[in-house]
mmCIF file of C-alpha atoms in Angstrom:
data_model
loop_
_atom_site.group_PDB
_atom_site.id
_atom_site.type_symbol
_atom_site.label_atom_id
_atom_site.label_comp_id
_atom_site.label_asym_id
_atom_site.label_seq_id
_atom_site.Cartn_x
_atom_site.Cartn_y
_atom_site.Cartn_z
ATOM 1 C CA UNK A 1 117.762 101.737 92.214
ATOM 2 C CA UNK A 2 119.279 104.358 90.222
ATOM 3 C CA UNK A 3 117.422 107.054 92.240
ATOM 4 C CA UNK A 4 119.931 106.330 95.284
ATOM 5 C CA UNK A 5 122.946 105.683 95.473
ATOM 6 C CA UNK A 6 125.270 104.645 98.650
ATOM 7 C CA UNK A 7 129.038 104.288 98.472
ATOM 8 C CA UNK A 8 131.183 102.409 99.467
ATOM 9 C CA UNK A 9 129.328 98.818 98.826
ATOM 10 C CA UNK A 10 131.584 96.630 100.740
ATOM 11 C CA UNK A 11 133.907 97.901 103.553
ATOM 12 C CA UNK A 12 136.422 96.059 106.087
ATOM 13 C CA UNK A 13 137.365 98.593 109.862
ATOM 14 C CA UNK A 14 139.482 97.632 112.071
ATOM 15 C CA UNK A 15 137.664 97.907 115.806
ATOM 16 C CA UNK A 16 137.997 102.031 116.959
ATOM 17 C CA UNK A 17 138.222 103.014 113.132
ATOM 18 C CA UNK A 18 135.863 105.508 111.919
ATOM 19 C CA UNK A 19 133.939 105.717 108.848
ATOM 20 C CA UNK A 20 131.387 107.744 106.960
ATOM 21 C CA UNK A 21 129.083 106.036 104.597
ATOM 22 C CA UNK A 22 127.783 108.488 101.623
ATOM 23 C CA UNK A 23 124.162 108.882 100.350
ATOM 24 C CA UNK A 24 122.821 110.474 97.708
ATOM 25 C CA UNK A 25 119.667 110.944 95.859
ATOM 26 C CA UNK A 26 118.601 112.354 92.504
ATOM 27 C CA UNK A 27 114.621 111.738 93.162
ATOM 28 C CA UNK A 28 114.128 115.318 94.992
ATOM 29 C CA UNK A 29 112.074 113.301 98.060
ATOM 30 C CA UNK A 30 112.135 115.728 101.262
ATOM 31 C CA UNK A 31 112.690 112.298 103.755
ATOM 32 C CA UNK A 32 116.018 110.238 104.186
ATOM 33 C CA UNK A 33 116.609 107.290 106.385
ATOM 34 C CA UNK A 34 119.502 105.096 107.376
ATOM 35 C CA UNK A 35 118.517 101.527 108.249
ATOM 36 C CA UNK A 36 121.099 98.626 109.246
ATOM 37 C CA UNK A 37 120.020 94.951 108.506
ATOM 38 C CA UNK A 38 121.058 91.839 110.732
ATOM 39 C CA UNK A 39 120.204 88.053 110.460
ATOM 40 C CA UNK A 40 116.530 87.885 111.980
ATOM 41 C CA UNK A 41 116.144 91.176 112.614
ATOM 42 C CA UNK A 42 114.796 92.906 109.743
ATOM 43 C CA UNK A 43 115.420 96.582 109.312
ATOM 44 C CA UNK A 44 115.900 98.581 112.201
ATOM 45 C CA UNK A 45 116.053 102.370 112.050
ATOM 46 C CA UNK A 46 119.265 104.309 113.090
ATOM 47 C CA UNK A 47 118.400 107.427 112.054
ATOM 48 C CA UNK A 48 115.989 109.483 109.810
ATOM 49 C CA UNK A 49 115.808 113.306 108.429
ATOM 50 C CA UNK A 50 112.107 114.337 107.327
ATOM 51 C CA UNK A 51 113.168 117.293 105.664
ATOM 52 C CA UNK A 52 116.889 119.574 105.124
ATOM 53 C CA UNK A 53 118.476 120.353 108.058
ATOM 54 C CA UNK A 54 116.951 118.203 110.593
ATOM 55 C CA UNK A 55 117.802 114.619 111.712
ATOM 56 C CA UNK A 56 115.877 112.328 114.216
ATOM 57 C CA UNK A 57 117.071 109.365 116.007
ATOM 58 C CA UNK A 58 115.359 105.878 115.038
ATOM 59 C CA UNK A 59 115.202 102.880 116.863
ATOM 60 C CA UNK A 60 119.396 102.094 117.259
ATOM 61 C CA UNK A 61 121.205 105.573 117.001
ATOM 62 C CA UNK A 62 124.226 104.771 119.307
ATOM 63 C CA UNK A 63 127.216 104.476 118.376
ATOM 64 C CA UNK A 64 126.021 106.637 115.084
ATOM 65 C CA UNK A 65 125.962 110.258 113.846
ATOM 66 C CA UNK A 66 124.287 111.409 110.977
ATOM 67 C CA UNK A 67 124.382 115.017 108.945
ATOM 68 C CA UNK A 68 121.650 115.985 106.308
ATOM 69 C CA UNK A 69 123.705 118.920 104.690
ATOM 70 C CA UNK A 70 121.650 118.924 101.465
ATOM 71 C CA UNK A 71 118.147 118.010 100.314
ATOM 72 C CA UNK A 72 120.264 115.289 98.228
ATOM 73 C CA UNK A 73 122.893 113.924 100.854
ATOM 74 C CA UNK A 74 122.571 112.048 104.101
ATOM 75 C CA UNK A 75 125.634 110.375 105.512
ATOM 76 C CA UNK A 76 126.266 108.050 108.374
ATOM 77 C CA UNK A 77 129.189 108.413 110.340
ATOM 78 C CA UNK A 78 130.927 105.581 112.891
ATOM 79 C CA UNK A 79 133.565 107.566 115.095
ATOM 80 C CA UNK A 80 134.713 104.148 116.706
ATOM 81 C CA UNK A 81 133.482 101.254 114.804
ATOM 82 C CA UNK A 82 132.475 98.007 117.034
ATOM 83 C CA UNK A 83 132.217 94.341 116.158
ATOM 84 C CA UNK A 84 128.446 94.586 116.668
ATOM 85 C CA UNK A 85 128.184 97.118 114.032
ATOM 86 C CA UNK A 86 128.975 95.155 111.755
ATOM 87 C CA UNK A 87 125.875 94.719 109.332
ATOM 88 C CA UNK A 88 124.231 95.986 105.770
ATOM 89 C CA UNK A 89 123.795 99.285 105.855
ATOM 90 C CA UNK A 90 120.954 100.677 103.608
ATOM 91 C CA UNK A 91 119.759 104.231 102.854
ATOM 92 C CA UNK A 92 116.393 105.257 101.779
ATOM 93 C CA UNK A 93 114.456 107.880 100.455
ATOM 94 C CA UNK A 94 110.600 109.110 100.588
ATOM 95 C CA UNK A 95 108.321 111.881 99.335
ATOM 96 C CA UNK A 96 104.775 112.073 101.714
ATOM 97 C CA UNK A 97 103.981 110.025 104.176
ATOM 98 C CA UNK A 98 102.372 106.577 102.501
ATOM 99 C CA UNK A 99 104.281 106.908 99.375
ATOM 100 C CA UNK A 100 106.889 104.069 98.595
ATOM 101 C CA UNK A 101 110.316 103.821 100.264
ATOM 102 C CA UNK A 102 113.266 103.634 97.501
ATOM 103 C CA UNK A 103 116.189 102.122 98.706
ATOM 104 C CA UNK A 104 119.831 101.951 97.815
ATOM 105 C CA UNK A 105 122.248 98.772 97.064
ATOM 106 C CA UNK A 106 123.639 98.652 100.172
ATOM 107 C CA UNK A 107 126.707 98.790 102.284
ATOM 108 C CA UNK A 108 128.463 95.857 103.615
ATOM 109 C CA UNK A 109 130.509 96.490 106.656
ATOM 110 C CA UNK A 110 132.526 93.985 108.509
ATOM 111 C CA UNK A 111 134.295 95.472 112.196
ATOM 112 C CA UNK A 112 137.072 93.039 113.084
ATOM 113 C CA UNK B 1 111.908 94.649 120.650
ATOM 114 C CA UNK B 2 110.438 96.072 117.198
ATOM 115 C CA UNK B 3 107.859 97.370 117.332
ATOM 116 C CA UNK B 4 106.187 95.602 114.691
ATOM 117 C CA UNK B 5 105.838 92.317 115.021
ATOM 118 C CA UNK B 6 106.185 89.675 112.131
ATOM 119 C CA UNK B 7 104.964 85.994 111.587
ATOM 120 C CA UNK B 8 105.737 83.167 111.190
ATOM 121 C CA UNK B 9 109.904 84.040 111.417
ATOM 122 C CA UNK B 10 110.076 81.408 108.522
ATOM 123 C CA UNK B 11 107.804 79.770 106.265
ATOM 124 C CA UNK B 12 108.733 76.611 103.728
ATOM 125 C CA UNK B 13 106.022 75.274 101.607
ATOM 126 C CA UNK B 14 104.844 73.294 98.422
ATOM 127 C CA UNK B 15 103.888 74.655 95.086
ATOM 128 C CA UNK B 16 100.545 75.523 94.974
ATOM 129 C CA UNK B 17 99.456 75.655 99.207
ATOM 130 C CA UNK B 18 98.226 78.930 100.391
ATOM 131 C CA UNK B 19 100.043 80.909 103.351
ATOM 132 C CA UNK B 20 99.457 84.176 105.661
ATOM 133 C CA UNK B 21 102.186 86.183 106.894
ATOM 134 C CA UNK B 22 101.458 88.481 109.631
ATOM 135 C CA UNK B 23 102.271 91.913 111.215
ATOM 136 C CA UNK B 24 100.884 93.156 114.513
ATOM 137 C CA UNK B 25 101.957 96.242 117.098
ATOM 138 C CA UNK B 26 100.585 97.983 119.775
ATOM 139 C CA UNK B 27 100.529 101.825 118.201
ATOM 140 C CA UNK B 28 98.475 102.721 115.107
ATOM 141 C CA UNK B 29 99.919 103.792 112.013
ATOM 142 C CA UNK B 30 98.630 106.136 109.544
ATOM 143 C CA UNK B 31 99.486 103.676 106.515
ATOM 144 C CA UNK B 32 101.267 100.088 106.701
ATOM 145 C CA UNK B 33 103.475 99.346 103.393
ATOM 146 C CA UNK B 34 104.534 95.707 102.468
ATOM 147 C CA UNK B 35 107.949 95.167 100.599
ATOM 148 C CA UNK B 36 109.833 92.115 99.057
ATOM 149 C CA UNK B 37 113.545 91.529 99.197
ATOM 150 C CA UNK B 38 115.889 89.961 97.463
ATOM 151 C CA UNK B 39 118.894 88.266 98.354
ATOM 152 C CA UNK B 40 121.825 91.659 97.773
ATOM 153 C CA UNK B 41 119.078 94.219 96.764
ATOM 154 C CA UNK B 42 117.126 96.466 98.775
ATOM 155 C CA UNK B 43 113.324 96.368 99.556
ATOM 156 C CA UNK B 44 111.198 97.095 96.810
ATOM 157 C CA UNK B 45 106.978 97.946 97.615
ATOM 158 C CA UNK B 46 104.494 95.666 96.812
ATOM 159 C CA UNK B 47 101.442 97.457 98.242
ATOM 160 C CA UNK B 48 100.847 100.283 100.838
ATOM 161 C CA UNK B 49 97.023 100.287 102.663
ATOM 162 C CA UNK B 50 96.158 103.721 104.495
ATOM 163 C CA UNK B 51 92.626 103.240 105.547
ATOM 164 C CA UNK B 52 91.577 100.802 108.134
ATOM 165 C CA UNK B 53 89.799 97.321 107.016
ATOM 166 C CA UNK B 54 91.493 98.052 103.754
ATOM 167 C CA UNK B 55 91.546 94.845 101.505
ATOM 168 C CA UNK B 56 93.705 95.164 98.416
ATOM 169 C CA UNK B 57 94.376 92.278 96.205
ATOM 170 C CA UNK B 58 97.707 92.345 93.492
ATOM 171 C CA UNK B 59 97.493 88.934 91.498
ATOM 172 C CA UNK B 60 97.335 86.472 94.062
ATOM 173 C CA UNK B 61 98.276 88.133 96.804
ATOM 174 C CA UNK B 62 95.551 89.744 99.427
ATOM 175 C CA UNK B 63 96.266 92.438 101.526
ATOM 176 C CA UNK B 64 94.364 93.662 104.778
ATOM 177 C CA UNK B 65 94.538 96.281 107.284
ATOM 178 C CA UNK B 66 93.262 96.257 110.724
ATOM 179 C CA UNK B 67 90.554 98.214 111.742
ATOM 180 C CA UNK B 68 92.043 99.709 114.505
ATOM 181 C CA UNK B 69 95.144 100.014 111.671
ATOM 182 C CA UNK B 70 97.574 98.525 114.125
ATOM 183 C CA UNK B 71 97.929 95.178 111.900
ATOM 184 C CA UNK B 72 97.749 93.697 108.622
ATOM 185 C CA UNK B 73 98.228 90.446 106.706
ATOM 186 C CA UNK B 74 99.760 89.146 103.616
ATOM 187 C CA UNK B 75 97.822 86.500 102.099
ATOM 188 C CA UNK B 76 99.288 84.380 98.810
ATOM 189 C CA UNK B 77 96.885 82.017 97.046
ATOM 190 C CA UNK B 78 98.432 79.141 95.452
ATOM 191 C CA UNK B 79 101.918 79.804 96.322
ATOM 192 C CA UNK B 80 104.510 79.618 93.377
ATOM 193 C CA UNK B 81 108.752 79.302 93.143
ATOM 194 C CA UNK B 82 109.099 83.155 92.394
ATOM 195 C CA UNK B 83 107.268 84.087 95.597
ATOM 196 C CA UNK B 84 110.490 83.357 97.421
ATOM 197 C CA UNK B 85 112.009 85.952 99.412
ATOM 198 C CA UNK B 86 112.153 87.956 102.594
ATOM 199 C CA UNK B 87 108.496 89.395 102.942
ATOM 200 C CA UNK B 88 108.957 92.981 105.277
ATOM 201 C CA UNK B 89 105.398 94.997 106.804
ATOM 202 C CA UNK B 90 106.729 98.650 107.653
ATOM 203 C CA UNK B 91 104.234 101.129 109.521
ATOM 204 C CA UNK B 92 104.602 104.929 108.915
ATOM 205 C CA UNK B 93 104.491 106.679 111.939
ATOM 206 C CA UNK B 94 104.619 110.667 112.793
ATOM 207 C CA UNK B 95 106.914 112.879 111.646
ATOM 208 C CA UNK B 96 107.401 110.727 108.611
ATOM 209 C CA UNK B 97 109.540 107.916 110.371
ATOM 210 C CA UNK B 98 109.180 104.290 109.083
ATOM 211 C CA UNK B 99 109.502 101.145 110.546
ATOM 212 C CA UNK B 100 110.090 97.945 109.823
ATOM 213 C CA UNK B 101 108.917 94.562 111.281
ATOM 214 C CA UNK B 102 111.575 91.442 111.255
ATOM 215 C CA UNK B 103 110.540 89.841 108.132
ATOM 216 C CA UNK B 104 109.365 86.592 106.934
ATOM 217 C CA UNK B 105 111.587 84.360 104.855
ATOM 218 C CA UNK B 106 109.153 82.265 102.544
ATOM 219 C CA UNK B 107 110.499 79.671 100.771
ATOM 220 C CA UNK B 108 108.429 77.645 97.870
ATOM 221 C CA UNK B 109 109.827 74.518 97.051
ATOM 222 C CA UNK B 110 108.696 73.431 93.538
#
């Protein structure tokens, strides 16, 4: 989706490495979200930011930071990458509640 | 746990049989959103329902939402080879957050 865009798309971390993953979107929606994906387990939430300048924690924030400088950027920061964080990452982006989700390409991590 | 529950986990059927996927919880949301995935892409919407015992049909797929708008169901008629995919129900909650059940992988064999 052209509308938002995460870099990098693939990414190899050694175990204690840190990392930020970039997200940014040129649809001017107030909401951001970061989700990870895992075999079986859908999408789970790490963390979300309804508006500017504020972030919530989802369903699986540890081990995760987030910042929400911008109306247009929302990044996801590992300070010591683990083995078990090793997943897709994806980033998404909403306008009102009950409108569609957009989501980005995706970010392919592997922790060894 | 998630806290919205999908099923079946998997599903592999004939060309032309009809399925349900399902997708239950315990909390109410204010609207319930079903996506399709694609292997290396991200989710894209198929339908969102906001009221409860909403029906909505797209083609030949049926959509409901629970009364008590705490579950819903995917119904295909006559399922084809292009209906493959992951099948995702996510449930908007307060605050704007959105969550997403496990997913059903559907696979049509031809």
């Amino acid at each position: 989706n052209a509308g938002v865009t995460q870099t990098p798309k693939f990414q190899v971390l050694k175990t204690g490495q840190s990392m930020t993953l970039q997200c940014a979107q040129d649809m001017n929606h107030n909401s951001m979200y970061w989700y990870r994906q895992d075999p079986g387990m859908g999408l789970r939430l790490i963390y979300y930011s309804a508006s500017e300048g504020t972030t919530d924690k989802g369903e699986v924030p540890n081990g995760y930071n987030v910042s929400r400088l911008n109306k247009r950027e929302f990044s996801l920061r590992l300070e010591s990458a683990a083995p078990s964080q090793t997943s897709v990452y994806f980033c998404a982006l909403r306008g009102k509640s009950s409108t569609e989700a957009f989501f980005g390409q995706g970010t392919r991590l592997t922790v060894v | 746990t998630q806290l919205l529950e999908q099923s079946p986990q998997f599903l592999s059927i004939q060309e032309g049989e009809n399925l349900t996927v399902y997708c239950n919880s315990s909390s109410v949301f204010s609207s319930l959103q079903w996506y399709r995935q694609e292997p290396g892409e991200g989710p894209v919407l198929l339908v969102t329902v906001v009221t409860g015992g909403e029906v909505k049909k797209l083609k030949r797929l049926t959509f409901q939402f629970g009364d008590a708008r705490k579950d819903s169901s995917l119904h295909i008629t006559a399922a084809q080879p292009g209906d493959t995919g992951l099948y995702l129900c996510a449930g908007a909650l307060g605050g704007n957050k959105l969550v997403f059940g496990a997913g059903t992988i559907l696979r049509v064999k031809s």
